Amino acid sequence: KWLTSDHLNELGVSAEGLRLMKEGSSDRSGAVNGFMTLNDMHVLGPNRWFRGGDSRFDPENVMMDARNGNFTVIIEKKTGKIVWRIGPYYPPMAGPGFRVPRPVDQISGQHDAHLIPEGLPGAGNLLLFDNQGDAGFPPATLRATRGSRVLEIDPVKKEIVWEYTGQSSDGAFWTFFSSFISSARRLPNGNTLIDEGMNGRFFQVTAKGDIVWEYVSPYFGRSSVAGMRLVDGVRQEMLSNWVYRAQPIPYDWVPAGTPRSEKAVVPPDLSKYRVPGGAL
């Protein structure tokens, strides 16, 4: 058993931050409640850092990230002590497309923090989905034009060594954005599978940011969490196709003999796309 409240002095939270935690609010509107909202916890597994002599990365130690707290930590399994941490406070964001490597800048509301597993490109580096959603004690200062990032971080140097933003795919920064949930996983070919969770969008990008596969979930359901509209004091259910996390599985996981095929799809040039037919 491990309790966050037993380790507050190890998290680097300011006195003002501790006060806000006790009030249970971590965004400007007070809408995000909860002490830390821990969204991910798992053992590290085999990694090159431990083999190189860094005991903080013992495969049995536990990585955990706190969505509201804006931090990611490694907990020493034997003692419960926090032996490695990024956050909760960061330098201002350098800006999308700024050179790498560079020191880790403003992360806010992150999800799916994990070390890239052995055998995959970038193995041992930290990969996470930086939502850039409202979070932090006190709230982090964010860009007016919101956009999410996927960050690959050298956990020893605490430097960003690769990042993906909407601009990586020749779009505006805000064209890739999920302020909550979401995930990112490295694939064997070096590409990264990303779940833009609040929009139910999965896509695969190369190291250069080229989108080589994309899918938007057509499955919608009603949820009161998705709705902010109140009727007679009751939050109304709204339609949403959000997806918390996308998990890649080996291609040969599909049972032998199962019909399957692959067909390249060429996306339309949106600047020239027209709906055929008469005038509306």
GROMACS .gro file of C-alpha atoms in nm:
model
  280
    1LYS     CA    1   0.000   0.000   0.000
    2TRP     CA    2   0.124   0.349  -0.087
    3LEU     CA    3  -0.048   0.676   0.010
    4THR     CA    4   0.031   1.003  -0.163
    5SER     CA    5  -0.046   1.191   0.156
    6ASP     CA    6   0.247   1.018   0.327
    7HIS     CA    7   0.492   1.156   0.070
    8LEU     CA    8   0.389   1.518   0.012
    9ASN     CA    9   0.728   1.642   0.131
   10GLU     CA   10   0.890   1.442  -0.153
   11LEU     CA   11   0.675   1.593  -0.430
   12GLY     CA   12   0.822   1.944  -0.424
   13VAL     CA   13   0.480   2.107  -0.389
   14SER     CA   14   0.481   2.470  -0.271
   15ALA     CA   15   0.300   2.592   0.039
   16GLU     CA   16   0.042   2.758  -0.186
   17GLY     CA   17   0.007   2.431  -0.378
   18LEU     CA   18  -0.059   2.236  -0.060
   19ARG     CA   19  -0.332   2.483   0.033
   20LEU     CA   20  -0.499   2.441  -0.305
   21MET     CA   21  -0.476   2.063  -0.280
   22LYS     CA   22  -0.666   2.069   0.047
   23GLU     CA   23  -0.935   2.277  -0.123
   24GLY     CA   24  -0.961   2.010  -0.393
   25SER     CA   25  -0.932   2.234  -0.698
   26SER     CA   26  -0.664   2.243  -0.966
   27ASP     CA   27  -0.799   2.457  -1.246
   28ARG     CA   28  -0.916   2.813  -1.295
   29SER     CA   29  -1.285   2.727  -1.286
   30GLY     CA   30  -1.269   2.488  -0.993
   31ALA     CA   31  -1.428   2.223  -1.216
   32VAL     CA   32  -1.146   1.969  -1.178
   33ASN     CA   33  -1.172   1.822  -0.831
   34GLY     CA   34  -0.974   1.547  -0.667
   35PHE     CA   35  -0.653   1.536  -0.471
   36MET     CA   36  -0.421   1.405  -0.741
   37THR     CA   37  -0.622   1.201  -0.992
   38LEU     CA   38  -0.360   0.930  -1.041
   39ASN     CA   39  -0.424   0.791  -1.388
   40ASP     CA   40  -0.139   0.546  -1.440
   41MET     CA   41   0.076   0.315  -1.226
   42HIS     CA   42   0.295   0.021  -1.326
   43VAL     CA   43   0.630  -0.146  -1.260
   44LEU     CA   44   0.918  -0.018  -1.475
   45GLY     CA   45   1.029  -0.352  -1.613
   46PRO     CA   46   1.379  -0.423  -1.757
   47ASN     CA   47   1.560  -0.111  -1.876
   48ARG     CA   48   1.905   0.009  -1.977
   49TRP     CA   49   1.933   0.258  -1.694
   50PHE     CA   50   1.925  -0.010  -1.427
   51ARG     CA   51   2.166  -0.229  -1.622
   52GLY     CA   52   2.397   0.072  -1.632
   53GLY     CA   53   2.396   0.093  -1.253
   54ASP     CA   54   2.120   0.348  -1.177
   55SER     CA   55   1.926   0.187  -0.892
   56ARG     CA   56   1.640   0.437  -0.924
   57PHE     CA   57   1.527   0.243  -1.229
   58ASP     CA   58   1.506  -0.096  -1.058
   59PRO     CA   59   1.262  -0.299  -1.275
   60GLU     CA   60   1.049  -0.361  -0.965
   61ASN     CA   61   1.009   0.008  -0.890
   62VAL     CA   62   0.679   0.175  -0.978
   63MET     CA   63   0.614   0.468  -1.213
   64MET     CA   64   0.309   0.681  -1.143
   65ASP     CA   65   0.176   1.004  -1.289
   66ALA     CA   66  -0.075   1.248  -1.146
   67ARG     CA   67  -0.302   1.425  -1.394
   68ASN     CA   68  -0.400   1.707  -1.158
   69GLY     CA   69  -0.062   1.723  -0.987
   70ASN     CA   70   0.143   1.771  -1.306
   71PHE     CA   71   0.412   1.530  -1.196
   72THR     CA   72   0.551   1.187  -1.285
   73VAL     CA   73   0.745   0.991  -1.024
   74ILE     CA   74   0.923   0.662  -0.964
   75ILE     CA   75   0.849   0.500  -0.629
   76GLU     CA   76   1.108   0.267  -0.479
   77LYS     CA   77   0.916  -0.055  -0.419
   78LYS     CA   78   1.122  -0.160  -0.116
   79THR     CA   79   1.088   0.164   0.081
   80GLY     CA   80   0.799   0.358  -0.075
   81LYS     CA   81   1.025   0.660  -0.122
   82ILE     CA   82   1.007   0.874  -0.435
   83VAL     CA   83   1.349   0.834  -0.599
   84TRP     CA   84   1.289   1.017  -0.930
   85ARG     CA   85   1.053   1.295  -1.034
   86ILE     CA   86   0.966   1.549  -1.301
   87GLY     CA   87   0.729   1.830  -1.205
   88PRO     CA   88   0.515   1.959  -1.054
   89TYR     CA   89   0.673   2.288  -1.165
   90TYR     CA   90   0.840   2.341  -1.502
   91PRO     CA   91   0.996   2.624  -1.705
   92PRO     CA   92   0.755   2.793  -1.952
   93MET     CA   93   0.696   2.604  -2.275
   94ALA     CA   94   0.967   2.682  -2.529
   95GLY     CA   95   0.716   2.663  -2.811
   96PRO     CA   96   0.616   2.390  -3.057
   97GLY     CA   97   0.885   2.291  -3.301
   98PHE     CA   98   1.164   2.434  -3.083
   99ARG     CA   99   1.485   2.238  -3.114
  100VAL     CA  100   1.549   1.913  -2.925
  101PRO     CA  101   1.704   1.799  -2.706
  102ARG     CA  102   1.604   2.064  -2.453
  103PRO     CA  103   1.512   2.066  -2.082
  104VAL     CA  104   1.158   1.951  -2.006
  105ASP     CA  105   0.926   2.252  -2.025
  106GLN     CA  106   0.566   2.308  -1.912
  107ILE     CA  107   0.369   1.982  -1.893
  108SER     CA  108   0.006   1.999  -1.780
  109GLY     CA  109  -0.249   1.723  -1.720
  110GLN     CA  110  -0.035   1.442  -1.866
  111HIS     CA  111  -0.145   1.080  -1.920
  112ASP     CA  112   0.005   0.739  -1.994
  113ALA     CA  113   0.357   0.810  -1.865
  114HIS     CA  114   0.577   0.501  -1.911
  115LEU     CA  115   0.925   0.390  -2.010
  116ILE     CA  116   0.939   0.267  -2.368
  117PRO     CA  117   0.977  -0.114  -2.336
  118GLU     CA  118   1.287  -0.309  -2.430
  119GLY     CA  119   1.317  -0.399  -2.796
  120LEU     CA  120   1.144  -0.083  -2.924
  121PRO     CA  121   1.311   0.228  -3.069
  122GLY     CA  122   1.383   0.470  -2.785
  123ALA     CA  123   1.372   0.193  -2.523
  124GLY     CA  124   1.419   0.328  -2.172
  125ASN     CA  125   1.304   0.679  -2.254
  126LEU     CA  126   0.990   0.819  -2.093
  127LEU     CA  127   0.694   0.857  -2.331
  128LEU     CA  128   0.385   1.051  -2.226
  129PHE     CA  129   0.084   1.237  -2.364
  130ASP     CA  130   0.109   1.600  -2.251
  131ASN     CA  131  -0.255   1.709  -2.265
  132GLN     CA  132  -0.197   2.077  -2.196
  133GLY     CA  133  -0.526   2.072  -2.007
  134ASP     CA  134  -0.600   2.274  -1.694
  135ALA     CA  135  -0.407   2.124  -1.402
  136GLY     CA  136  -0.151   2.206  -1.138
  137PHE     CA  137  -0.136   2.347  -0.786
  138PRO     CA  138  -0.144   2.643  -0.855
  139PRO     CA  139  -0.279   2.614  -1.212
  140ALA     CA  140  -0.010   2.599  -1.480
  141THR     CA  141   0.021   2.891  -1.719
  142LEU     CA  142  -0.075   2.762  -2.065
  143ARG     CA  143  -0.083   2.892  -2.421
  144ALA     CA  144  -0.396   3.080  -2.530
  145THR     CA  145  -0.410   2.859  -2.842
  146ARG     CA  146  -0.424   2.517  -2.680
  147GLY     CA  147  -0.265   2.211  -2.835
  148SER     CA  148  -0.147   1.879  -2.694
  149ARG     CA  149   0.198   1.723  -2.727
  150VAL     CA  150   0.349   1.376  -2.718
  151LEU     CA  151   0.688   1.391  -2.549
  152GLU     CA  152   0.977   1.146  -2.543
  153ILE     CA  153   1.205   1.232  -2.252
  154ASP     CA  154   1.551   1.113  -2.150
  155PRO     CA  155   1.471   1.040  -1.782
  156VAL     CA  156   1.830   1.073  -1.663
  157LYS     CA  157   1.911   1.404  -1.834
  158LYS     CA  158   1.545   1.515  -1.802
  159GLU     CA  159   1.553   1.643  -2.157
  160ILE     CA  160   1.291   1.627  -2.433
  161VAL     CA  161   1.453   1.426  -2.713
  162TRP     CA  162   1.148   1.403  -2.943
  163GLU     CA  163   0.805   1.563  -2.954
  164TYR     CA  164   0.492   1.557  -3.165
  165THR     CA  165   0.250   1.849  -3.200
  166GLY     CA  166  -0.006   1.947  -3.463
  167GLN     CA  167   0.268   2.149  -3.630
  168SER     CA  168   0.473   1.831  -3.677
  169SER     CA  169   0.213   1.728  -3.937
  170ASP     CA  170   0.205   2.070  -4.106
  171GLY     CA  171  -0.102   2.182  -3.913
  172ALA     CA  172  -0.173   2.452  -3.661
  173PHE     CA  173  -0.077   2.381  -3.300
  174TRP     CA  174  -0.444   2.347  -3.200
  175THR     CA  175  -0.526   2.084  -3.466
  176PHE     CA  176  -0.401   1.817  -3.223
  177PHE     CA  177  -0.564   1.856  -2.882
  178SER     CA  178  -0.718   1.648  -2.609
  179SER     CA  179  -0.738   1.826  -2.274
  180PHE     CA  180  -0.802   1.500  -2.085
  181ILE     CA  181  -0.754   1.118  -2.113
  182SER     CA  182  -0.543   1.002  -2.419
  183SER     CA  183  -0.226   0.795  -2.471
  184ALA     CA  184   0.084   0.741  -2.685
  185ARG     CA  185   0.274   0.417  -2.752
  186ARG     CA  186   0.592   0.344  -2.947
  187LEU     CA  187   0.564   0.082  -3.223
  188PRO     CA  188   0.829  -0.168  -3.341
  189ASN     CA  189   0.889   0.025  -3.665
  190GLY     CA  190   0.971   0.344  -3.474
  191ASN     CA  191   0.636   0.510  -3.538
  192THR     CA  192   0.415   0.625  -3.250
  193LEU     CA  193   0.048   0.532  -3.202
  194ILE     CA  194  -0.144   0.824  -3.053
  195ASP     CA  195  -0.494   0.834  -2.905
  196GLU     CA  196  -0.637   1.188  -2.915
  197GLY     CA  197  -0.883   1.069  -2.656
  198MET     CA  198  -1.154   1.332  -2.626
  199ASN     CA  199  -1.207   1.320  -3.005
  200GLY     CA  200  -1.193   0.940  -3.039
  201ARG     CA  201  -0.912   0.976  -3.291
  202PHE     CA  202  -0.628   0.726  -3.329
  203PHE     CA  203  -0.337   0.789  -3.561
  204GLN     CA  204   0.016   0.671  -3.628
  205VAL     CA  205   0.302   0.913  -3.694
  206THR     CA  206   0.660   0.869  -3.810
  207ALA     CA  207   0.951   1.025  -3.625
  208LYS     CA  208   0.925   1.316  -3.870
  209GLY     CA  209   0.555   1.371  -3.795
  210ASP     CA  210   0.406   1.220  -4.110
  211ILE     CA  211   0.062   1.069  -4.042
  212VAL     CA  212   0.065   0.723  -4.201
  213TRP     CA  213  -0.256   0.580  -4.051
  214GLU     CA  214  -0.563   0.741  -3.898
  215TYR     CA  215  -0.900   0.628  -3.762
  216VAL     CA  216  -1.181   0.817  -3.590
  217SER     CA  217  -1.413   0.604  -3.379
  218PRO     CA  218  -1.768   0.604  -3.518
  219TYR     CA  219  -1.904   0.464  -3.191
  220PHE     CA  220  -2.085   0.723  -2.983
  221GLY     CA  221  -2.244   0.682  -2.644
  222ARG     CA  222  -2.420   0.908  -2.397
  223SER     CA  223  -2.239   1.021  -2.087
  224SER     CA  224  -2.319   1.273  -1.816
  225VAL     CA  225  -1.946   1.336  -1.777
  226ALA     CA  226  -1.935   1.465  -2.135
  227GLY     CA  227  -2.208   1.719  -2.070
  228MET     CA  228  -2.171   2.054  -1.900
  229ARG     CA  229  -2.530   2.158  -1.968
  230LEU     CA  230  -2.750   2.165  -1.662
  231VAL     CA  231  -3.128   2.128  -1.671
  232ASP     CA  232  -3.301   2.184  -1.335
  233GLY     CA  233  -2.965   2.135  -1.167
  234VAL     CA  234  -2.900   1.797  -1.331
  235ARG     CA  235  -2.608   1.750  -1.571
  236GLN     CA  236  -2.743   1.623  -1.901
  237GLU     CA  237  -2.601   1.327  -2.091
  238MET     CA  238  -2.427   1.416  -2.417
  239LEU     CA  239  -2.307   1.211  -2.711
  240SER     CA  240  -1.934   1.142  -2.720
  241ASN     CA  241  -1.697   0.904  -2.899
  242TRP     CA  242  -1.412   0.962  -2.654
  243VAL     CA  243  -1.164   0.678  -2.596
  244TYR     CA  244  -0.947   0.666  -2.285
  245ARG     CA  245  -0.649   0.477  -2.428
  246ALA     CA  246  -0.536   0.296  -2.745
  247GLN     CA  247  -0.331  -0.018  -2.689
  248PRO     CA  248  -0.126  -0.159  -2.981
  249ILE     CA  249  -0.111  -0.536  -3.016
  250PRO     CA  250   0.113  -0.752  -3.238
  251TYR     CA  251  -0.012  -0.791  -3.593
  252ASP     CA  252   0.001  -1.170  -3.564
  253TRP     CA  253  -0.226  -1.161  -3.258
  254VAL     CA  254  -0.523  -1.199  -3.495
  255PRO     CA  255  -0.599  -1.574  -3.519
  256ALA     CA  256  -0.462  -1.751  -3.824
  257GLY     CA  257  -0.713  -1.778  -4.107
  258THR     CA  258  -0.897  -1.460  -4.015
  259PRO     CA  259  -0.976  -1.264  -4.335
  260ARG     CA  260  -0.787  -0.937  -4.345
  261SER     CA  261  -0.648  -0.697  -4.600
  262GLU     CA  262  -0.467  -0.367  -4.622
  263LYS     CA  263  -0.552  -0.093  -4.867
  264ALA     CA  264  -0.379   0.241  -4.888
  265VAL     CA  265  -0.609   0.542  -4.849
  266VAL     CA  266  -0.503   0.873  -4.998
  267PRO     CA  267  -0.649   1.164  -4.797
  268PRO     CA  268  -0.809   1.444  -4.997
  269ASP     CA  269  -0.646   1.783  -5.033
  270LEU     CA  270  -0.882   1.980  -4.808
  271SER     CA  271  -0.794   2.309  -4.977
  272LYS     CA  272  -0.936   2.172  -5.303
  273TYR     CA  273  -1.207   1.940  -5.172
  274ARG     CA  274  -1.557   2.016  -5.301
  275VAL     CA  275  -1.891   1.844  -5.244
  276PRO     CA  276  -2.030   1.735  -5.582
  277GLY     CA  277  -2.381   1.842  -5.686
  278GLY     CA  278  -2.580   2.160  -5.716
  279ALA     CA  279  -2.568   2.468  -5.502
  280LEU     CA  280  -2.712   2.447  -5.152
   0.00000   0.00000   0.00000
